[in-house]
């Protein structure tokens, strides 16, 4: 099992950090064996949150500044992700 790592992306500037942080977080989440909570779809063009409750309680506090799922969704929408 890989240790949980928090990546500091603050030096990237406000407008640029979220997509990179999302990619990095999903790589780490997969390495930690938590793809049952959130993962890329097989084609690699979409993210699927499989368990919203676990995502909010276990993943968001470690990898993202948002504390509400709706805020995370808003970030995804800002960068062109769609439902």
PDB file of N, CA and C in Angstrom:
ATOM      1  N   UNK A   1       0.842  -1.181   0.000  1.00  0.00           N
ATOM      2  CA  UNK A   1       0.000   0.000   0.000  1.00  0.00           C
ATOM      3  C   UNK A   1       0.884   1.240   0.000  1.00  0.00           C
ATOM      4  N   UNK A   2       0.506   2.216  -0.790  1.00  0.00           N
ATOM      5  CA  UNK A   2       1.261   3.454  -0.890  1.00  0.00           C
ATOM      6  C   UNK A   2       0.808   4.420   0.195  1.00  0.00           C
ATOM      7  N   UNK A   3       1.726   5.216   0.742  1.00  0.00           N
ATOM      8  CA  UNK A   3       1.306   6.203   1.734  1.00  0.00           C
ATOM      9  C   UNK A   3       0.521   7.322   1.056  1.00  0.00           C
ATOM     10  N   UNK A   4      -0.378   7.923   1.794  1.00  0.00           N
ATOM     11  CA  UNK A   4      -1.138   9.049   1.271  1.00  0.00           C
ATOM     12  C   UNK A   4      -0.217  10.247   1.174  1.00  0.00           C
ATOM     13  N   UNK A   5      -0.257  10.930   0.046  1.00  0.00           N
ATOM     14  CA  UNK A   5       0.586  12.076  -0.200  1.00  0.00           C
ATOM     15  C   UNK A   5      -0.286  13.253  -0.579  1.00  0.00           C
ATOM     16  N   UNK A   6      -0.001  14.403   0.012  1.00  0.00           N
ATOM     17  CA  UNK A   6      -0.686  15.628  -0.371  1.00  0.00           C
ATOM     18  C   UNK A   6       0.287  16.421  -1.216  1.00  0.00           C
ATOM     19  N   UNK A   7      -0.159  16.817  -2.395  1.00  0.00           N
ATOM     20  CA  UNK A   7       0.702  17.528  -3.334  1.00  0.00           C
ATOM     21  C   UNK A   7       0.392  19.015  -3.257  1.00  0.00           C
ATOM     22  N   UNK A   8       1.422  19.831  -3.044  1.00  0.00           N
ATOM     23  CA  UNK A   8       1.243  21.281  -2.971  1.00  0.00           C
ATOM     24  C   UNK A   8       1.243  21.854  -4.379  1.00  0.00           C
ATOM     25  N   UNK A   9       0.102  22.341  -4.808  1.00  0.00           N
ATOM     26  CA  UNK A   9      -0.011  22.939  -6.143  1.00  0.00           C
ATOM     27  C   UNK A   9      -0.240  24.441  -6.048  1.00  0.00           C
ATOM     28  N   UNK A  10      -0.009  25.025  -4.890  1.00  0.00           N
ATOM     29  CA  UNK A  10      -0.300  26.438  -4.690  1.00  0.00           C
ATOM     30  C   UNK A  10       0.554  27.339  -5.576  1.00  0.00           C
ATOM     31  N   UNK A  11       1.721  26.895  -5.981  1.00  0.00           N
ATOM     32  CA  UNK A  11       2.583  27.729  -6.812  1.00  0.00           C
ATOM     33  C   UNK A  11       2.112  27.804  -8.264  1.00  0.00           C
ATOM     34  N   UNK A  12       1.117  27.024  -8.635  1.00  0.00           N
ATOM     35  CA  UNK A  12       0.638  27.032 -10.016  1.00  0.00           C
ATOM     36  C   UNK A  12      -0.276  28.211 -10.326  1.00  0.00           C
ATOM     37  N   UNK A  13      -0.769  28.893  -9.311  1.00  0.00           N
ATOM     38  CA  UNK A  13      -1.708  29.983  -9.533  1.00  0.00           C
ATOM     39  C   UNK A  13      -3.128  29.475  -9.527  1.00  0.00           C
ATOM     40  N   UNK A  14      -4.061  30.341  -9.192  1.00  0.00           N
ATOM     41  CA  UNK A  14      -5.443  29.922  -8.977  1.00  0.00           C
ATOM     42  C   UNK A  14      -6.069  29.268 -10.197  1.00  0.00           C
ATOM     43  N   UNK A  15      -5.897  29.824 -11.369  1.00  0.00           N
ATOM     44  CA  UNK A  15      -6.616  29.341 -12.537  1.00  0.00           C
ATOM     45  C   UNK A  15      -6.104  28.042 -13.129  1.00  0.00           C
ATOM     46  N   UNK A  16      -4.985  27.551 -12.664  1.00  0.00           N
ATOM     47  CA  UNK A  16      -4.356  26.414 -13.334  1.00  0.00           C
ATOM     48  C   UNK A  16      -4.233  25.154 -12.500  1.00  0.00           C
ATOM     49  N   UNK A  17      -4.493  25.213 -11.239  1.00  0.00           N
ATOM     50  CA  UNK A  17      -4.150  24.088 -10.382  1.00  0.00           C
ATOM     51  C   UNK A  17      -5.147  22.943 -10.408  1.00  0.00           C
ATOM     52  N   UNK A  18      -6.429  23.194 -10.568  1.00  0.00           N
ATOM     53  CA  UNK A  18      -7.416  22.133 -10.387  1.00  0.00           C
ATOM     54  C   UNK A  18      -7.261  20.959 -11.353  1.00  0.00           C
ATOM     55  N   UNK A  19      -7.149  21.179 -12.660  1.00  0.00           N
ATOM     56  CA  UNK A  19      -7.014  20.013 -13.558  1.00  0.00           C
ATOM     57  C   UNK A  19      -5.787  19.159 -13.244  1.00  0.00           C
ATOM     58  N   UNK A  20      -4.670  19.786 -12.970  1.00  0.00           N
ATOM     59  CA  UNK A  20      -3.458  19.035 -12.636  1.00  0.00           C
ATOM     60  C   UNK A  20      -3.639  18.292 -11.321  1.00  0.00           C
ATOM     61  N   UNK A  21      -4.203  18.979 -10.346  1.00  0.00           N
ATOM     62  CA  UNK A  21      -4.417  18.342  -9.052  1.00  0.00           C
ATOM     63  C   UNK A  21      -5.363  17.150  -9.173  1.00  0.00           C
ATOM     64  N   UNK A  22      -6.389  17.273  -9.996  1.00  0.00           N
ATOM     65  CA  UNK A  22      -7.317  16.177 -10.224  1.00  0.00           C
ATOM     66  C   UNK A  22      -6.597  14.963 -10.813  1.00  0.00           C
ATOM     67  N   UNK A  23      -5.788  15.191 -11.834  1.00  0.00           N
ATOM     68  CA  UNK A  23      -5.037  14.090 -12.452  1.00  0.00           C
ATOM     69  C   UNK A  23      -4.100  13.431 -11.448  1.00  0.00           C
ATOM     70  N   UNK A  24      -3.364  14.249 -10.719  1.00  0.00           N
ATOM     71  CA  UNK A  24      -2.416  13.710  -9.747  1.00  0.00           C
ATOM     72  C   UNK A  24      -3.140  12.947  -8.639  1.00  0.00           C
ATOM     73  N   UNK A  25      -4.253  13.504  -8.166  1.00  0.00           N
ATOM     74  CA  UNK A  25      -5.011  12.848  -7.103  1.00  0.00           C
ATOM     75  C   UNK A  25      -5.548  11.503  -7.571  1.00  0.00           C
ATOM     76  N   UNK A  26      -6.091  11.461  -8.786  1.00  0.00           N
ATOM     77  CA  UNK A  26      -6.647  10.198  -9.279  1.00  0.00           C
ATOM     78  C   UNK A  26      -5.565   9.144  -9.470  1.00  0.00           C
ATOM     79  N   UNK A  27      -4.372   9.554  -9.861  1.00  0.00           N
ATOM     80  CA  UNK A  27      -3.258   8.599  -9.952  1.00  0.00           C
ATOM     81  C   UNK A  27      -2.935   8.019  -8.575  1.00  0.00           C
ATOM     82  N   UNK A  28      -2.874   8.894  -7.572  1.00  0.00           N
ATOM     83  CA  UNK A  28      -2.561   8.433  -6.216  1.00  0.00           C
ATOM     84  C   UNK A  28      -3.692   7.581  -5.641  1.00  0.00           C
ATOM     85  N   UNK A  29      -4.921   7.989  -5.895  1.00  0.00           N
ATOM     86  CA  UNK A  29      -6.074   7.238  -5.405  1.00  0.00           C
ATOM     87  C   UNK A  29      -6.080   5.828  -5.991  1.00  0.00           C
ATOM     88  N   UNK A  30      -5.774   5.733  -7.270  1.00  0.00           N
ATOM     89  CA  UNK A  30      -5.697   4.416  -7.906  1.00  0.00           C
ATOM     90  C   UNK A  30      -4.580   3.581  -7.289  1.00  0.00           C
ATOM     91  N   UNK A  31      -3.420   4.196  -7.070  1.00  0.00           N
ATOM     92  CA  UNK A  31      -2.284   3.479  -6.474  1.00  0.00           C
ATOM     93  C   UNK A  31      -2.604   3.007  -5.059  1.00  0.00           C
ATOM     94  N   UNK A  32      -3.456   3.745  -4.351  1.00  0.00           N
ATOM     95  CA  UNK A  32      -3.843   3.373  -2.992  1.00  0.00           C
ATOM     96  C   UNK A  32      -4.964   2.333  -2.962  1.00  0.00           C
ATOM     97  N   UNK A  33      -5.455   1.949  -4.147  1.00  0.00           N
ATOM     98  CA  UNK A  33      -6.510   0.955  -4.207  1.00  0.00           C
ATOM     99  C   UNK A  33      -7.886   1.491  -3.864  1.00  0.00           C
ATOM    100  N   UNK A  34      -8.087   2.783  -4.089  1.00  0.00           N
ATOM    101  CA  UNK A  34      -9.375   3.400  -3.758  1.00  0.00           C
ATOM    102  C   UNK A  34     -10.175   3.770  -5.001  1.00  0.00           C
ATOM    103  N   UNK A  35      -9.937   3.069  -6.086  1.00  0.00           N
ATOM    104  CA  UNK A  35     -10.679   3.331  -7.328  1.00  0.00           C
ATOM    105  C   UNK A  35     -12.156   2.982  -7.207  1.00  0.00           C
ATOM    106  N   UNK A  36     -12.526   2.303  -6.143  1.00  0.00           N
ATOM    107  CA  UNK A  36     -13.937   2.027  -5.915  1.00  0.00           C
ATOM    108  C   UNK A  36     -14.686   3.274  -5.442  1.00  0.00           C
ATOM    109  N   UNK A  37     -13.948   4.326  -5.086  1.00  0.00           N
ATOM    110  CA  UNK A  37     -14.557   5.577  -4.632  1.00  0.00           C
ATOM    111  C   UNK A  37     -14.661   6.566  -5.790  1.00  0.00           C
ATOM    112  N   UNK A  38     -13.578   6.774  -6.518  1.00  0.00           N
ATOM    113  CA  UNK A  38     -13.539   7.654  -7.685  1.00  0.00           C
ATOM    114  C   UNK A  38     -12.505   7.107  -8.658  1.00  0.00           C
ATOM    115  N   UNK A  39     -12.787   7.205  -9.937  1.00  0.00           N
ATOM    116  CA  UNK A  39     -11.834   6.716 -10.940  1.00  0.00           C
ATOM    117  C   UNK A  39     -12.119   7.355 -12.290  1.00  0.00           C
ATOM    118  N   UNK A  40     -11.138   7.243 -13.158  1.00  0.00           N
ATOM    119  CA  UNK A  40     -11.344   7.607 -14.563  1.00  0.00           C
ATOM    120  C   UNK A  40     -12.198   6.524 -15.194  1.00  0.00           C
ATOM    121  N   UNK A  41     -13.014   6.897 -16.136  1.00  0.00           N
ATOM    122  CA  UNK A  41     -13.729   5.923 -16.949  1.00  0.00           C
ATOM    123  C   UNK A  41     -12.698   5.241 -17.858  1.00  0.00           C
ATOM    124  N   UNK A  42     -12.969   4.044 -18.343  1.00  0.00           N
ATOM    125  CA  UNK A  42     -11.982   3.303 -19.139  1.00  0.00           C
ATOM    126  C   UNK A  42     -11.427   4.077 -20.343  1.00  0.00           C
ATOM    127  N   UNK A  43     -12.231   4.912 -20.982  1.00  0.00           N
ATOM    128  CA  UNK A  43     -11.750   5.678 -22.135  1.00  0.00           C
ATOM    129  C   UNK A  43     -10.874   6.862 -21.723  1.00  0.00           C
ATOM    130  N   UNK A  44     -10.844   7.214 -20.419  1.00  0.00           N
ATOM    131  CA  UNK A  44      -9.958   8.262 -19.919  1.00  0.00           C
ATOM    132  C   UNK A  44     -10.447   9.686 -20.122  1.00  0.00           C
ATOM    133  N   UNK A  45     -11.677   9.858 -20.551  1.00  0.00           N
ATOM    134  CA  UNK A  45     -12.180  11.212 -20.816  1.00  0.00           C
ATOM    135  C   UNK A  45     -13.201  11.666 -19.781  1.00  0.00           C
ATOM    136  N   UNK A  46     -13.457  10.855 -18.781  1.00  0.00           N
ATOM    137  CA  UNK A  46     -14.464  11.196 -17.778  1.00  0.00           C
ATOM    138  C   UNK A  46     -14.079  10.612 -16.424  1.00  0.00           C
ATOM    139  N   UNK A  47     -14.539  11.286 -15.380  1.00  0.00           N
ATOM    140  CA  UNK A  47     -14.324  10.850 -14.007  1.00  0.00           C
ATOM    141  C   UNK A  47     -15.655  10.347 -13.470  1.00  0.00           C
ATOM    142  N   UNK A  48     -15.607   9.264 -12.719  1.00  0.00           N
ATOM    143  CA  UNK A  48     -16.820   8.712 -12.115  1.00  0.00           C
ATOM    144  C   UNK A  48     -16.627   8.637 -10.608  1.00  0.00           C
ATOM    145  N   UNK A  49     -17.510   9.300  -9.863  1.00  0.00           N
ATOM    146  CA  UNK A  49     -17.525   9.163  -8.411  1.00  0.00           C
ATOM    147  C   UNK A  49     -18.483   8.015  -8.111  1.00  0.00           C
ATOM    148  N   UNK A  50     -17.936   6.926  -7.606  1.00  0.00           N
ATOM    149  CA  UNK A  50     -18.719   5.717  -7.364  1.00  0.00           C
ATOM    150  C   UNK A  50     -19.424   5.752  -6.010  1.00  0.00           C
ATOM    151  N   UNK A  51     -18.826   6.443  -5.045  1.00  0.00           N
ATOM    152  CA  UNK A  51     -19.387   6.500  -3.699  1.00  0.00           C
ATOM    153  C   UNK A  51     -19.225   7.925  -3.180  1.00  0.00           C
ATOM    154  N   UNK A  52     -20.264   8.715  -3.296  1.00  0.00           N
ATOM    155  CA  UNK A  52     -20.198  10.134  -2.932  1.00  0.00           C
ATOM    156  C   UNK A  52     -19.860  10.323  -1.458  1.00  0.00           C
ATOM    157  N   UNK A  53     -20.462   9.534  -0.590  1.00  0.00           N
ATOM    158  CA  UNK A  53     -20.212   9.680   0.853  1.00  0.00           C
ATOM    159  C   UNK A  53     -18.738   9.456   1.183  1.00  0.00           C
ATOM    160  N   UNK A  54     -18.160   8.365   0.682  1.00  0.00           N
ATOM    161  CA  UNK A  54     -16.738   8.106   0.935  1.00  0.00           C
ATOM    162  C   UNK A  54     -15.843   9.131   0.251  1.00  0.00           C
ATOM    163  N   UNK A  55     -16.245   9.588  -0.918  1.00  0.00           N
ATOM    164  CA  UNK A  55     -15.471  10.609  -1.605  1.00  0.00           C
ATOM    165  C   UNK A  55     -15.384  11.881  -0.758  1.00  0.00           C
ATOM    166  N   UNK A  56     -16.522  12.300  -0.212  1.00  0.00           N
ATOM    167  CA  UNK A  56     -16.563  13.525   0.588  1.00  0.00           C
ATOM    168  C   UNK A  56     -15.799  13.360   1.899  1.00  0.00           C
ATOM    169  N   UNK A  57     -15.897  12.195   2.533  1.00  0.00           N
ATOM    170  CA  UNK A  57     -15.275  12.016   3.851  1.00  0.00           C
ATOM    171  C   UNK A  57     -13.825  11.547   3.807  1.00  0.00           C
ATOM    172  N   UNK A  58     -13.443  10.779   2.780  1.00  0.00           N
ATOM    173  CA  UNK A  58     -12.101  10.192   2.748  1.00  0.00           C
ATOM    174  C   UNK A  58     -11.166  10.808   1.708  1.00  0.00           C
ATOM    175  N   UNK A  59     -11.697  11.252   0.593  1.00  0.00           N
ATOM    176  CA  UNK A  59     -10.848  11.733  -0.510  1.00  0.00           C
ATOM    177  C   UNK A  59     -10.726  13.255  -0.518  1.00  0.00           C
ATOM    178  N   UNK A  60     -11.849  13.946  -0.454  1.00  0.00           N
ATOM    179  CA  UNK A  60     -11.815  15.414  -0.542  1.00  0.00           C
ATOM    180  C   UNK A  60     -10.934  16.077   0.518  1.00  0.00           C
ATOM    181  N   UNK A  61     -10.984  15.663   1.787  1.00  0.00           N
ATOM    182  CA  UNK A  61     -10.133  16.330   2.783  1.00  0.00           C
ATOM    183  C   UNK A  61      -8.635  16.171   2.517  1.00  0.00           C
ATOM    184  N   UNK A  62      -8.260  15.118   1.844  1.00  0.00           N
ATOM    185  CA  UNK A  62      -6.837  14.850   1.593  1.00  0.00           C
ATOM    186  C   UNK A  62      -6.353  15.561   0.332  1.00  0.00           C
ATOM    187  N   UNK A  63      -7.168  15.568  -0.727  1.00  0.00           N
ATOM    188  CA  UNK A  63      -6.688  16.018  -2.029  1.00  0.00           C
ATOM    189  C   UNK A  63      -7.247  17.352  -2.511  1.00  0.00           C
ATOM    190  N   UNK A  64      -8.333  17.828  -1.937  1.00  0.00           N
ATOM    191  CA  UNK A  64      -8.988  19.021  -2.467  1.00  0.00           C
ATOM    192  C   UNK A  64      -9.353  19.985  -1.342  1.00  0.00           C
ATOM    193  N   UNK A  65      -9.415  21.276  -1.674  1.00  0.00           N
ATOM    194  CA  UNK A  65      -9.772  22.292  -0.685  1.00  0.00           C
ATOM    195  C   UNK A  65     -11.276  22.334  -0.422  1.00  0.00           C
ATOM    196  N   UNK A  66     -12.055  21.880  -1.367  1.00  0.00           N
ATOM    197  CA  UNK A  66     -13.503  21.913  -1.199  1.00  0.00           C
ATOM    198  C   UNK A  66     -13.922  20.978  -0.066  1.00  0.00           C
ATOM    199  N   UNK A  67     -15.009  21.351   0.612  1.00  0.00           N
ATOM    200  CA  UNK A  67     -15.541  20.499   1.665  1.00  0.00           C
ATOM    201  C   UNK A  67     -16.939  19.992   1.314  1.00  0.00           C
ATOM    202  N   UNK A  68     -17.510  20.511   0.239  1.00  0.00           N
ATOM    203  CA  UNK A  68     -18.841  20.086  -0.196  1.00  0.00           C
ATOM    204  C   UNK A  68     -18.743  19.483  -1.592  1.00  0.00           C
ATOM    205  N   UNK A  69     -19.502  18.425  -1.809  1.00  0.00           N
ATOM    206  CA  UNK A  69     -19.493  17.773  -3.113  1.00  0.00           C
ATOM    207  C   UNK A  69     -19.942  18.734  -4.204  1.00  0.00           C
ATOM    208  N   UNK A  70     -20.919  19.585  -3.906  1.00  0.00           N
ATOM    209  CA  UNK A  70     -21.406  20.543  -4.910  1.00  0.00           C
ATOM    210  C   UNK A  70     -20.301  21.513  -5.331  1.00  0.00           C
ATOM    211  N   UNK A  71     -19.394  21.863  -4.435  1.00  0.00           N
ATOM    212  CA  UNK A  71     -18.261  22.720  -4.782  1.00  0.00           C
ATOM    213  C   UNK A  71     -17.296  21.999  -5.711  1.00  0.00           C
ATOM    214  N   UNK A  72     -17.071  20.723  -5.442  1.00  0.00           N
ATOM    215  CA  UNK A  72     -16.218  19.917  -6.311  1.00  0.00           C
ATOM    216  C   UNK A  72     -16.834  19.825  -7.711  1.00  0.00           C
ATOM    217  N   UNK A  73     -18.145  19.599  -7.775  1.00  0.00           N
ATOM    218  CA  UNK A  73     -18.827  19.546  -9.069  1.00  0.00           C
ATOM    219  C   UNK A  73     -18.701  20.876  -9.811  1.00  0.00           C
ATOM    220  N   UNK A  74     -18.815  21.971  -9.086  1.00  0.00           N
ATOM    221  CA  UNK A  74     -18.684  23.299  -9.698  1.00  0.00           C
ATOM    222  C   UNK A  74     -17.290  23.468 -10.310  1.00  0.00           C
ATOM    223  N   UNK A  75     -16.257  23.002  -9.596  1.00  0.00           N
ATOM    224  CA  UNK A  75     -14.895  23.061 -10.138  1.00  0.00           C
ATOM    225  C   UNK A  75     -14.796  22.249 -11.426  1.00  0.00           C
ATOM    226  N   UNK A  76     -15.347  21.050 -11.420  1.00  0.00           N
ATOM    227  CA  UNK A  76     -15.333  20.227 -12.635  1.00  0.00           C
ATOM    228  C   UNK A  76     -16.017  20.953 -13.795  1.00  0.00           C
ATOM    229  N   UNK A  77     -17.164  21.567 -13.518  1.00  0.00           N
ATOM    230  CA  UNK A  77     -17.891  22.292 -14.548  1.00  0.00           C
ATOM    231  C   UNK A  77     -17.093  23.465 -15.096  1.00  0.00           C
ATOM    232  N   UNK A  78     -16.358  24.146 -14.225  1.00  0.00           N
ATOM    233  CA  UNK A  78     -15.538  25.294 -14.660  1.00  0.00           C
ATOM    234  C   UNK A  78     -14.493  24.874 -15.694  1.00  0.00           C
ATOM    235  N   UNK A  79     -14.048  23.634 -15.613  1.00  0.00           N
ATOM    236  CA  UNK A  79     -13.007  23.146 -16.524  1.00  0.00           C
ATOM    237  C   UNK A  79     -13.569  22.259 -17.626  1.00  0.00           C
ATOM    238  N   UNK A  80     -14.860  22.361 -17.874  1.00  0.00           N
ATOM    239  CA  UNK A  80     -15.443  21.699 -19.022  1.00  0.00           C
ATOM    240  C   UNK A  80     -15.955  20.285 -18.807  1.00  0.00           C
ATOM    241  N   UNK A  81     -15.834  19.783 -17.582  1.00  0.00           N
ATOM    242  CA  UNK A  81     -16.411  18.470 -17.304  1.00  0.00           C
ATOM    243  C   UNK A  81     -17.922  18.621 -17.291  1.00  0.00           C
ATOM    244  N   UNK A  82     -18.616  17.639 -17.822  1.00  0.00           N
ATOM    245  CA  UNK A  82     -20.067  17.681 -17.855  1.00  0.00           C
ATOM    246  C   UNK A  82     -20.630  16.421 -17.240  1.00  0.00           C
ATOM    247  N   UNK A  83     -21.851  16.519 -16.790  1.00  0.00           N
ATOM    248  CA  UNK A  83     -22.527  15.385 -16.181  1.00  0.00           C
ATOM    249  C   UNK A  83     -22.805  14.323 -17.196  1.00  0.00           C
TER     250      UNK A  83
END
